[in-house]
Amino acid sequence: MRIDAVTLFPGMIDAPLSESIVGRARQEGFLELGFSNPRDFTEDRHRTVDDKPYGGGTGMVMMAEPVYRALKKVGKKGSYVILLTPKGRPFDQKLAQALSKKKHLVFICGHYEGIDERITPLADLELSIGDYVLTGGEPAAVAVIDAVTRLIPGVLRKDDATVNETFTDGLLEAPHYTRPAVWRGKKVPEALVSGNHRLIAEWRRAQAEALTGKARPDLAPERAKPARKRKQILD
Ligand code: SAM
């Protein structure tokens, strides 16, 4: 897969995505990541990419023309263009799966107060990574590219690594444990050390349902076990 990001700050995406599993996926050719910087498409001496908002107000707005030219440089027929914005459709695992099947994604990253609204119709999708405001679209692009890349077949070494995980079947994943079997007096649940695969599967299913009922009953209301009342972190 190829992904390009239209960004004023390529390093904010390139550096974190050079590490760990995504870094390896890039080295091994599963993911080709490129950047197109609107600043390279300016014509004035100061390489200006932003200006004051019409109608007044605080902050600066990214100008349409440099963003447009940067997008044209990387966008081709068949590219799927995503504008990152807190006003967009919330990102989730289902969308990550759908995006992992595309051949070419282009992310447009806003900065400052955002991008001139006339760029919006050039995107196939307006996407948000959550109900909070970031300084720029770059950390959002990192999160989405990471979630998408690990779903590309071959990136995770074990084929089934993404099969039973959180969100894949509407439930949160059961907890994991590793050695030692007793750590500071705390034991690993008996089912997991029983060697009985049916018992382990049942335990995991029951844990997943209970956890989903407690933490995210909205995910699968018909399957999650009802939550016991508990203190909320913001109470
Ligand atoms: N003034 C904008 C508003 O209130 O909607 C916020 C602009 S934000 C400071 C700058 C850029 O960060 C946005 O243009 C967008 O690209 C990116 N951004 C901020 N929060 C985001 C989020 N939750 N999801 C995706 N992108 C986000």
Coordinates of C-alpha atoms and ligand atoms in Angstrom, one line a residue:
M1 CA 0.0 0.0 0.0
R2 CA 1.1 3.6 -0.6
I3 CA 0.2 6.4 1.8
D4 CA 1.0 10.1 1.2
A5 CA 0.5 12.9 3.7
V6 CA 0.0 16.5 2.8
T7 CA 1.6 18.2 5.8
L8 CA 3.6 21.2 6.8
F9 CA 5.4 19.0 9.4
P10 CA 6.4 15.7 7.8
G11 CA 8.8 14.9 10.6
M12 CA 5.8 14.7 13.0
I13 CA 4.6 11.7 11.0
D14 CA 7.8 10.2 9.6
A15 CA 9.6 9.9 13.0
P16 CA 7.0 7.9 15.0
L17 CA 6.2 5.8 12.0
S18 CA 9.9 4.8 11.6
E19 CA 9.8 2.8 14.7
S20 CA 8.6 -0.7 15.7
I21 CA 6.1 -2.7 13.6
V22 CA 5.2 0.2 11.1
G23 CA 8.9 1.0 10.7
R24 CA 9.6 -2.6 9.8
A25 CA 6.6 -2.6 7.5
R26 CA 8.1 0.3 5.6
Q27 CA 11.5 -1.3 5.4
E28 CA 10.0 -4.5 4.1
G29 CA 7.9 -2.7 1.5
F30 CA 4.4 -3.4 2.9
L31 CA 4.0 0.4 3.3
E32 CA 5.4 3.1 1.1
L33 CA 5.0 6.4 3.0
G34 CA 5.5 9.8 1.2
F35 CA 5.0 13.5 2.0
S36 CA 4.0 16.5 0.2
N37 CA 4.6 19.8 1.9
P38 CA 2.4 22.8 1.0
R39 CA 5.4 25.1 1.8
D40 CA 7.2 23.7 -1.2
F41 CA 4.3 25.0 -3.4
T42 CA 4.5 28.6 -2.5
E43 CA 5.8 31.4 -4.7
D44 CA 6.6 34.2 -2.3
R45 CA 9.9 34.9 -0.6
H46 CA 8.6 34.0 2.8
R47 CA 7.0 30.7 1.5
T48 CA 3.7 31.8 3.2
V49 CA 1.2 29.0 3.8
D50 CA -1.3 30.7 6.1
D51 CA -3.2 34.0 6.5
K52 CA -5.7 35.7 8.8
P53 CA -9.3 34.4 8.8
Y54 CA -11.9 36.4 6.9
G55 CA -14.4 37.8 9.3
G56 CA -11.8 38.2 12.1
G57 CA -11.0 35.9 15.0
T58 CA -7.9 34.4 16.4
G59 CA -5.3 32.2 14.8
M60 CA -4.3 31.6 11.2
V61 CA -5.9 29.6 8.4
M62 CA -3.9 27.4 6.0
M63 CA -4.4 28.9 2.5
A64 CA -6.1 26.7 -0.1
E65 CA -3.6 27.1 -3.1
P66 CA -0.5 25.6 -1.5
V67 CA -2.5 22.7 0.0
Y68 CA -4.2 22.2 -3.4
R69 CA -0.9 22.0 -5.2
A70 CA 0.6 19.7 -2.6
L71 CA -2.4 17.4 -3.0
K72 CA -2.2 17.5 -6.8
K73 CA 1.4 16.4 -6.6
V74 CA 0.6 13.1 -4.9
G75 CA -3.1 12.5 -5.7
K76 CA -3.8 10.3 -8.7
K77 CA -7.0 8.8 -10.2
G78 CA -8.1 6.2 -7.7
S79 CA -6.4 7.8 -4.6
Y80 CA -8.6 7.9 -1.5
V81 CA -8.3 11.3 0.0
I82 CA -8.9 11.8 3.8
L83 CA -9.1 15.2 5.4
L84 CA -8.3 15.0 9.1
T85 CA -10.6 17.2 11.2
P86 CA -12.2 17.1 14.6
K87 CA -15.5 17.7 12.7
G88 CA -15.2 14.4 10.8
R89 CA -16.6 10.9 11.1
P90 CA -15.1 9.2 14.2
F91 CA -12.4 6.7 13.3
D92 CA -12.9 3.1 14.4
Q93 CA -11.6 -0.4 13.7
K94 CA -14.2 -1.2 11.0
L95 CA -13.0 1.8 9.0
A96 CA -9.4 0.8 9.6
Q97 CA -10.2 -2.5 8.1
A98 CA -11.8 -0.9 5.0
L99 CA -8.9 1.5 4.6
S100 CA -6.3 -1.3 4.8
K101 CA -7.8 -2.7 1.5
K102 CA -7.2 0.6 -0.4
K103 CA -4.2 0.9 -2.8
H104 CA -3.4 4.6 -2.1
L105 CA -4.5 6.8 0.7
V106 CA -3.7 10.5 1.0
F107 CA -4.1 12.3 4.3
I108 CA -4.5 16.1 4.4
C109 CA -3.3 17.4 7.8
G110 CA -4.5 20.8 9.0
H111 CA -2.6 23.0 11.4
Y112 CA -3.2 26.3 13.2
E113 CA -7.0 27.0 12.9
G114 CA -7.4 24.5 10.1
I115 CA -7.5 24.7 6.3
D116 CA -9.5 27.0 4.0
E117 CA -12.9 25.3 3.8
R118 CA -12.8 25.3 -0.1
I119 CA -10.3 22.4 0.2
T120 CA -13.0 20.2 1.9
P121 CA -14.8 19.1 -1.3
L122 CA -11.5 17.6 -2.6
A123 CA -11.6 14.9 0.1
D124 CA -13.5 11.6 -0.1
L125 CA -13.8 11.5 3.7
E126 CA -13.6 13.9 6.6
L127 CA -12.1 11.9 9.6
S128 CA -11.7 12.6 13.3
I129 CA -9.8 10.4 15.8
G130 CA -11.9 11.6 18.7
D131 CA -13.7 14.3 20.4
Y132 CA -10.8 16.5 21.3
V133 CA -8.7 19.1 19.5
L134 CA -5.1 18.4 18.5
T135 CA -2.6 21.0 17.4
G136 CA -2.5 19.5 13.9
G137 CA -3.7 16.6 11.8
E138 CA -0.2 14.9 12.0
P139 CA -0.7 13.0 15.3
A140 CA -4.2 11.9 13.9
A141 CA -2.5 10.7 10.7
V142 CA 0.0 8.7 12.8
A143 CA -2.8 7.0 14.7
V144 CA -4.8 6.1 11.6
I145 CA -1.8 5.0 9.5
D146 CA -0.6 2.8 12.4
A147 CA -4.0 1.2 12.8
V148 CA -4.3 0.6 9.1
T149 CA -0.8 -0.7 8.5
R150 CA -1.0 -3.5 11.1
L151 CA -4.0 -4.8 9.2
I152 CA -2.1 -5.1 5.9
P153 CA -1.7 -8.9 5.4
G154 CA 1.9 -9.9 6.2
V155 CA 2.7 -7.0 8.5
L156 CA 1.9 -8.9 11.7
R157 CA 3.9 -12.1 11.7
K158 CA 1.0 -14.3 12.9
D159 CA -1.9 -14.4 10.4
D160 CA -4.5 -14.6 13.3
A161 CA -3.0 -11.8 15.4
T162 CA -5.9 -9.4 14.5
V163 CA -8.7 -11.9 14.6
N164 CA -9.8 -12.0 18.3
E165 CA -8.6 -8.6 19.3
T166 CA -10.6 -5.7 20.8
F167 CA -13.3 -4.2 18.6
T168 CA -12.9 -6.9 15.9
D169 CA -16.0 -8.8 16.9
G170 CA -17.8 -6.1 18.9
L171 CA -16.2 -7.0 22.2
L172 CA -13.2 -5.8 24.2
E173 CA -10.5 -8.4 24.3
A174 CA -10.0 -10.6 27.4
P175 CA -7.0 -9.8 29.6
H176 CA -3.6 -11.3 28.9
Y177 CA -1.0 -12.7 31.3
T178 CA 2.5 -14.0 30.9
R179 CA 5.2 -15.7 33.1
P180 CA 5.6 -15.9 36.0
A181 CA 2.4 -17.8 37.0
V182 CA 2.6 -16.0 40.4
W183 CA 3.7 -12.4 40.5
R184 CA 4.0 -10.7 43.8
G185 CA 1.4 -13.0 45.2
K186 CA -1.1 -12.5 42.3
K187 CA -1.9 -15.7 40.4
V188 CA -2.8 -16.1 36.7
P189 CA -6.4 -17.3 36.4
E190 CA -6.6 -21.1 36.7
A191 CA -8.4 -21.6 33.4
L192 CA -5.4 -20.1 31.5
V193 CA -2.9 -22.6 33.0
S194 CA -5.3 -25.6 32.7
G195 CA -4.1 -26.6 29.2
N196 CA -7.8 -27.2 28.4
H197 CA -8.5 -25.3 25.2
R198 CA -12.3 -25.3 25.5
L199 CA -12.1 -24.0 29.1
I200 CA -9.6 -21.3 28.0
A201 CA -11.9 -20.2 25.1
E202 CA -14.9 -20.1 27.5
W203 CA -13.0 -18.1 30.1
R204 CA -11.9 -15.6 27.5
R205 CA -15.4 -15.2 26.0
A206 CA -16.9 -14.7 29.5
Q207 CA -14.2 -12.2 30.4
A208 CA -14.6 -10.3 27.1
E209 CA -18.4 -10.1 27.7
A210 CA -18.0 -9.0 31.3
L211 CA -15.3 -6.4 30.4
T212 CA -17.4 -5.0 27.5
G213 CA -20.5 -4.7 29.8
K214 CA -18.4 -2.9 32.4
A215 CA -16.3 -0.6 30.2
R216 CA -18.1 -0.2 26.9
P217 CA -21.7 -1.5 27.0
D218 CA -22.4 0.7 23.9
L219 CA -20.2 -1.6 21.7
A220 CA -22.4 -4.8 21.8
P221 CA -25.4 -4.2 24.1
E222 CA -27.0 -7.6 23.3
R223 CA -23.8 -9.6 24.1
A224 CA -22.2 -7.6 26.9
K225 CA -22.9 -8.7 30.5
P226 CA -24.6 -5.9 32.4
A227 CA -22.1 -3.8 34.4
R228 CA -22.0 -3.6 38.1
K229 CA -22.3 0.0 39.3
R230 CA -18.8 1.4 39.8
K231 CA -17.2 4.6 40.5
Q232 CA -16.4 6.6 37.4
I233 CA -13.1 8.3 37.0
L234 CA -14.7 11.7 36.7
D235 CA -17.2 11.3 39.5
Ligands
SAM1 N1 -10.4 25.3 14.6 C1 -10.6 23.8 14.4 C2 -11.9 23.4 15.0 O1 -12.3 24.0 16.0 O2 -12.6 22.5 14.5 C3 -9.5 23.0 15.0 C4 -8.2 23.1 14.3 S1 -7.0 22.1 15.0 C5 -6.2 23.2 16.1 C6 -5.8 22.0 13.7 C7 -5.9 20.8 12.8 O3 -5.6 19.6 13.6 C8 -7.2 20.5 12.1 O4 -7.3 21.2 10.9 C9 -7.1 19.0 11.9 O5 -6.4 18.7 10.7 C10 -6.3 18.5 13.1 N2 -7.1 17.9 14.2 C11 -7.4 18.4 15.4 N3 -8.1 17.6 16.1 C12 -8.3 16.5 15.4 C13 -9.1 15.3 15.6 N4 -9.7 15.1 16.8 N5 -9.1 14.4 14.6 C14 -8.5 14.7 13.4 N6 -7.8 15.8 13.2 C15 -7.7 16.7 14.1

